[in-house]
Amino acid sequence: MKKVFVTGCCGYIGSHTCVELLEAGYQIVGLDNFSNSKREVLNKIKQITNKDIIFYEGNMLDKSLLDKIFEENEIVMVIDFAAYKSVGDSVKKPIEYYMNNVSSVLTLLQTMKEHNVKSLIFSSSATVYGNPETVPITEQTKTGGTTNPYGTSKLYVEEILKDLYHSDNSWNICIFRYFNPVGAHQSGLIGEEPNGIPANLMPFIAKVANKELECLNVFGDDYNTKDGTGVRDYIHIVDLAKAHVCGVKKLVKEQSGLFIYNLGTGSGYSVLEMIKAFERVNGVKVPYKVVERRPGDIDECYADCSLAEKELNWKATMNIEDMCKDAYHFIKNNSITNK
Ligand code: WQD
């Protein structure tokens, strides 16, 4: 049976996408090196879907492993999630970030070409827009001016994919620019499991609410936004995962092309609005204090997603309350304090 090859299949976005693909009837070959994920996620995916993934443990830079995967499976499409994604970390470790996020994609593309597999969904990020001049952001908004190696690595891969398509337009490529993925699968079995202290807002709020962390630091309240705190387009991870099923269908239909879509909700929420929504939905308190800005942060960023709605027949359906409820359900289900 024809299979979809999912790299980073045990990660936050990868695992939720595998659930939606399996439930849509696709067969999956998965690859993960567990650098930012856990093997037990495979069992959780099986628990949710009652289906197995053909799984390989290893690294995207290992060309012999990639060749083995393509030789042993009839792969028709690749979804590439495997990447490091911490903005702060990337500033401290640029070589690791470019090696892992850029060189690994080149190894993947070379292998795909040799095995004549030319359909690819690539996970990019709204960070490729840098600090946008205007919002909402459309796919025509100028990219560049990225403020960290993580965002720059995503920008570089986007340029590589554009060059590849222009060199040979039999390639069939979909670039997804994620805004801020948050929340968890309704089962509470899979979600965002950042090892240690979370860098991102939602998992930090959830850990404070669950008394695993004492207090949230709000990074600045003097931004040019509705209440002075940073505004972002938060999208439920399950809505984001479902967009990938639509992306697979789009590439199967088109057979060749280069497509770029923003994946968000089209609404921006501030840090203070997120805190209030989380407290209201879950009946908890989230103590916080305002501290100085975090270097590299931007004021406001939210998407215009009308192109994905029109061309993929996809639209986010879950709201900020759903995101807060599911994020808290997951952290309670999986927290050490409950064990
Ligand atoms: C959101 C808002 C912070 C933490 C990054 C990447 C993006 C994606 C998501 C990978 C900002 C504020 C945060 C905290 C805070 N990553 N904040 N206290 O920076 O918008 O996006 O993560 O896919 O590519 O760029 O997300 O959740 O870190 O921050 O006040 O402890 O929350 O200042 O305004 P960000 P974030």
mmCIF file of N, CA and C in Angstrom, residues 111-166:
data_model
loop_
_atom_site.group_PDB
_atom_site.id
_atom_site.type_symbol
_atom_site.label_atom_id
_atom_site.label_comp_id
_atom_site.label_asym_id
_atom_site.label_seq_id
_atom_site.Cartn_x
_atom_site.Cartn_y
_atom_site.Cartn_z
ATOM 1 N N THR A 111 17.712 12.087 -1.372
ATOM 2 C CA THR A 111 17.189 10.710 -1.323
ATOM 3 C C THR A 111 15.863 10.610 -2.063
ATOM 4 N N MET A 112 15.010 11.607 -1.869
ATOM 5 C CA MET A 112 13.708 11.606 -2.573
ATOM 6 C C MET A 112 13.942 11.604 -4.077
ATOM 7 N N LYS A 113 14.865 12.433 -4.525
ATOM 8 C CA LYS A 113 15.135 12.540 -5.973
ATOM 9 C C LYS A 113 15.620 11.208 -6.518
ATOM 10 N N GLU A 114 16.542 10.575 -5.793
ATOM 11 C CA GLU A 114 17.108 9.281 -6.251
ATOM 12 C C GLU A 114 16.037 8.192 -6.308
ATOM 13 N N HIS A 115 15.017 8.317 -5.470
ATOM 14 C CA HIS A 115 13.963 7.295 -5.462
ATOM 15 C C HIS A 115 12.716 7.773 -6.209
ATOM 16 N N ASN A 116 12.864 8.893 -6.912
ATOM 17 C CA ASN A 116 11.791 9.462 -7.729
ATOM 18 C C ASN A 116 10.496 9.700 -6.939
ATOM 19 N N VAL A 117 10.673 10.211 -5.711
ATOM 20 C CA VAL A 117 9.523 10.639 -4.888
ATOM 21 C C VAL A 117 9.615 12.159 -4.802
ATOM 22 N N LYS A 118 8.619 12.864 -5.363
ATOM 23 C CA LYS A 118 8.787 14.316 -5.475
ATOM 24 C C LYS A 118 7.665 15.125 -4.803
ATOM 25 N N SER A 119 6.867 14.440 -3.969
ATOM 26 C CA SER A 119 5.807 15.152 -3.240
ATOM 27 C C SER A 119 6.228 15.362 -1.804
ATOM 28 N N LEU A 120 6.221 16.635 -1.376
ATOM 29 C CA LEU A 120 6.740 16.963 -0.045
ATOM 30 C C LEU A 120 5.890 18.051 0.607
ATOM 31 N N ILE A 121 5.539 17.831 1.872
ATOM 32 C CA ILE A 121 4.959 18.906 2.694
ATOM 33 C C ILE A 121 6.045 19.315 3.682
ATOM 34 N N PHE A 122 6.404 20.608 3.689
ATOM 35 C CA PHE A 122 7.482 21.075 4.568
ATOM 36 C C PHE A 122 6.931 21.965 5.670
ATOM 37 N N SER A 123 7.346 21.679 6.922
ATOM 38 C CA SER A 123 6.844 22.471 8.053
ATOM 39 C C SER A 123 7.717 23.701 8.238
ATOM 40 N N SER A 124 7.152 24.848 7.837
ATOM 41 C CA SER A 124 7.854 26.106 8.024
ATOM 42 C C SER A 124 7.164 26.882 9.162
ATOM 43 N N SER A 125 7.444 28.166 9.249
ATOM 44 C CA SER A 125 6.989 28.893 10.438
ATOM 45 C C SER A 125 6.731 30.356 10.102
ATOM 46 N N ALA A 126 5.853 30.972 10.854
ATOM 47 C CA ALA A 126 5.557 32.396 10.668
ATOM 48 C C ALA A 126 6.788 33.250 10.974
ATOM 49 N N THR A 127 7.786 32.663 11.610
ATOM 50 C CA THR A 127 9.008 33.451 11.896
ATOM 51 C C THR A 127 9.713 33.871 10.620
ATOM 52 N N VAL A 128 9.395 33.229 9.477
ATOM 53 C CA VAL A 128 10.056 33.638 8.221
ATOM 54 C C VAL A 128 9.657 35.053 7.812
ATOM 55 N N TYR A 129 8.565 35.579 8.436
ATOM 56 C CA TYR A 129 8.136 36.952 8.129
ATOM 57 C C TYR A 129 8.894 37.990 8.953
ATOM 58 N N GLY A 130 9.741 37.555 9.889
ATOM 59 C CA GLY A 130 10.448 38.525 10.735
ATOM 60 C C GLY A 130 9.452 39.366 11.526
ATOM 61 N N ASN A 131 9.712 40.682 11.617
ATOM 62 C CA ASN A 131 8.789 41.579 12.316
ATOM 63 C C ASN A 131 7.922 42.243 11.246
ATOM 64 N N PRO A 132 6.713 41.702 11.003
ATOM 65 C CA PRO A 132 5.932 42.161 9.841
ATOM 66 C C PRO A 132 5.555 43.630 9.950
ATOM 67 N N GLU A 133 5.583 44.333 8.797
ATOM 68 C CA GLU A 133 5.195 45.759 8.801
ATOM 69 C C GLU A 133 3.695 45.908 9.053
ATOM 70 N N THR A 134 2.924 44.974 8.454
ATOM 71 C CA THR A 134 1.463 45.081 8.641
ATOM 72 C C THR A 134 0.906 43.697 9.027
ATOM 73 N N VAL A 135 -0.223 43.732 9.707
ATOM 74 C CA VAL A 135 -0.969 42.500 10.017
ATOM 75 C C VAL A 135 -2.410 42.729 9.555
ATOM 76 N N PRO A 136 -3.195 41.701 9.204
ATOM 77 C CA PRO A 136 -2.778 40.291 9.200
ATOM 78 C C PRO A 136 -1.774 39.986 8.091
ATOM 79 N N ILE A 137 -1.019 38.929 8.268
ATOM 80 C CA ILE A 137 0.041 38.510 7.354
ATOM 81 C C ILE A 137 -0.549 37.594 6.278
ATOM 82 N N THR A 138 -0.313 37.950 4.999
ATOM 83 C CA THR A 138 -0.723 37.033 3.930
ATOM 84 C C THR A 138 0.524 36.325 3.397
ATOM 85 N N GLU A 139 0.334 35.355 2.492
ATOM 86 C CA GLU A 139 1.483 34.616 1.927
ATOM 87 C C GLU A 139 2.326 35.522 1.024
ATOM 88 N N GLN A 140 1.746 36.685 0.662
ATOM 89 C CA GLN A 140 2.499 37.629 -0.175
ATOM 90 C C GLN A 140 3.323 38.591 0.696
ATOM 91 N N THR A 141 3.101 38.580 2.005
ATOM 92 C CA THR A 141 3.887 39.461 2.886
ATOM 93 C C THR A 141 5.365 39.117 2.747
ATOM 94 N N LYS A 142 6.183 40.163 2.694
ATOM 95 C CA LYS A 142 7.620 39.960 2.477
ATOM 96 C C LYS A 142 8.221 39.086 3.594
ATOM 97 N N THR A 143 9.020 38.108 3.198
ATOM 98 C CA THR A 143 9.726 37.295 4.205
ATOM 99 C C THR A 143 11.147 37.854 4.358
ATOM 100 N N GLY A 144 11.810 37.429 5.437
ATOM 101 C CA GLY A 144 13.174 37.908 5.682
ATOM 102 C C GLY A 144 13.213 38.729 6.957
ATOM 103 N N GLY A 145 14.390 39.216 7.278
ATOM 104 C CA GLY A 145 14.543 39.979 8.524
ATOM 105 C C GLY A 145 14.311 39.102 9.735
ATOM 106 N N THR A 146 14.595 37.777 9.571
ATOM 107 C CA THR A 146 14.376 36.857 10.703
ATOM 108 C C THR A 146 15.341 37.232 11.832
ATOM 109 N N THR A 147 14.895 36.993 13.073
ATOM 110 C CA THR A 147 15.650 37.519 14.223
ATOM 111 C C THR A 147 16.373 36.417 14.994
ATOM 112 N N ASN A 148 16.416 35.183 14.409
ATOM 113 C CA ASN A 148 17.119 34.103 15.112
ATOM 114 C C ASN A 148 17.427 32.973 14.146
ATOM 115 N N PRO A 149 18.442 32.150 14.426
ATOM 116 C CA PRO A 149 18.822 31.062 13.500
ATOM 117 C C PRO A 149 17.702 30.055 13.237
ATOM 118 N N TYR A 150 16.806 29.870 14.201
ATOM 119 C CA TYR A 150 15.693 28.939 13.961
ATOM 120 C C TYR A 150 14.856 29.451 12.781
ATOM 121 N N GLY A 151 14.430 30.723 12.881
ATOM 122 C CA GLY A 151 13.603 31.301 11.806
ATOM 123 C C GLY A 151 14.371 31.370 10.503
ATOM 124 N N THR A 152 15.666 31.700 10.584
ATOM 125 C CA THR A 152 16.486 31.790 9.374
ATOM 126 C C THR A 152 16.643 30.416 8.716
ATOM 127 N N SER A 153 16.753 29.373 9.535
ATOM 128 C CA SER A 153 16.888 28.011 8.961
ATOM 129 C C SER A 153 15.633 27.645 8.166
ATOM 130 N N LYS A 154 14.475 28.069 8.661
ATOM 131 C CA LYS A 154 13.225 27.787 7.942
ATOM 132 C C LYS A 154 13.180 28.604 6.641
ATOM 133 N N LEU A 155 13.658 29.835 6.714
ATOM 134 C CA LEU A 155 13.695 30.691 5.517
ATOM 135 C C LEU A 155 14.622 30.094 4.464
ATOM 136 N N TYR A 156 15.785 29.606 4.893
ATOM 137 C CA TYR A 156 16.747 29.007 3.964
ATOM 138 C C TYR A 156 16.133 27.799 3.261
ATOM 139 N N VAL A 157 15.451 26.950 4.012
ATOM 140 C CA VAL A 157 14.867 25.752 3.382
ATOM 141 C C VAL A 157 13.785 26.163 2.390
ATOM 142 N N GLU A 158 13.005 27.188 2.734
ATOM 143 C CA GLU A 158 11.994 27.658 1.779
ATOM 144 C C GLU A 158 12.658 28.094 0.465
ATOM 145 N N GLU A 159 13.790 28.793 0.559
ATOM 146 C CA GLU A 159 14.493 29.236 -0.658
ATOM 147 C C GLU A 159 15.036 28.038 -1.430
ATOM 148 N N ILE A 160 15.542 27.052 -0.715
ATOM 149 C CA ILE A 160 16.044 25.824 -1.375
ATOM 150 C C ILE A 160 14.914 25.139 -2.137
ATOM 151 N N LEU A 161 13.740 25.064 -1.516
ATOM 152 C CA LEU A 161 12.600 24.398 -2.167
ATOM 153 C C LEU A 161 12.132 25.183 -3.403
ATOM 154 N N LYS A 162 12.167 26.505 -3.310
ATOM 155 C CA LYS A 162 11.788 27.307 -4.485
ATOM 156 C C LYS A 162 12.786 27.075 -5.625
ATOM 157 N N ASP A 163 14.094 27.057 -5.314
ATOM 158 C CA ASP A 163 15.117 26.803 -6.348
ATOM 159 C C ASP A 163 14.941 25.409 -6.945
ATOM 160 N N LEU A 164 14.623 24.455 -6.062
ATOM 161 C CA LEU A 164 14.470 23.067 -6.543
ATOM 162 C C LEU A 164 13.304 22.986 -7.534
ATOM 163 N N TYR A 165 12.186 23.612 -7.141
ATOM 164 C CA TYR A 165 11.007 23.559 -8.022
ATOM 165 C C TYR A 165 11.297 24.257 -9.355
ATOM 166 N N HIS A 166 12.005 25.394 -9.310
ATOM 167 C CA HIS A 166 12.294 26.118 -10.566
ATOM 168 C C HIS A 166 13.302 25.364 -11.426
#
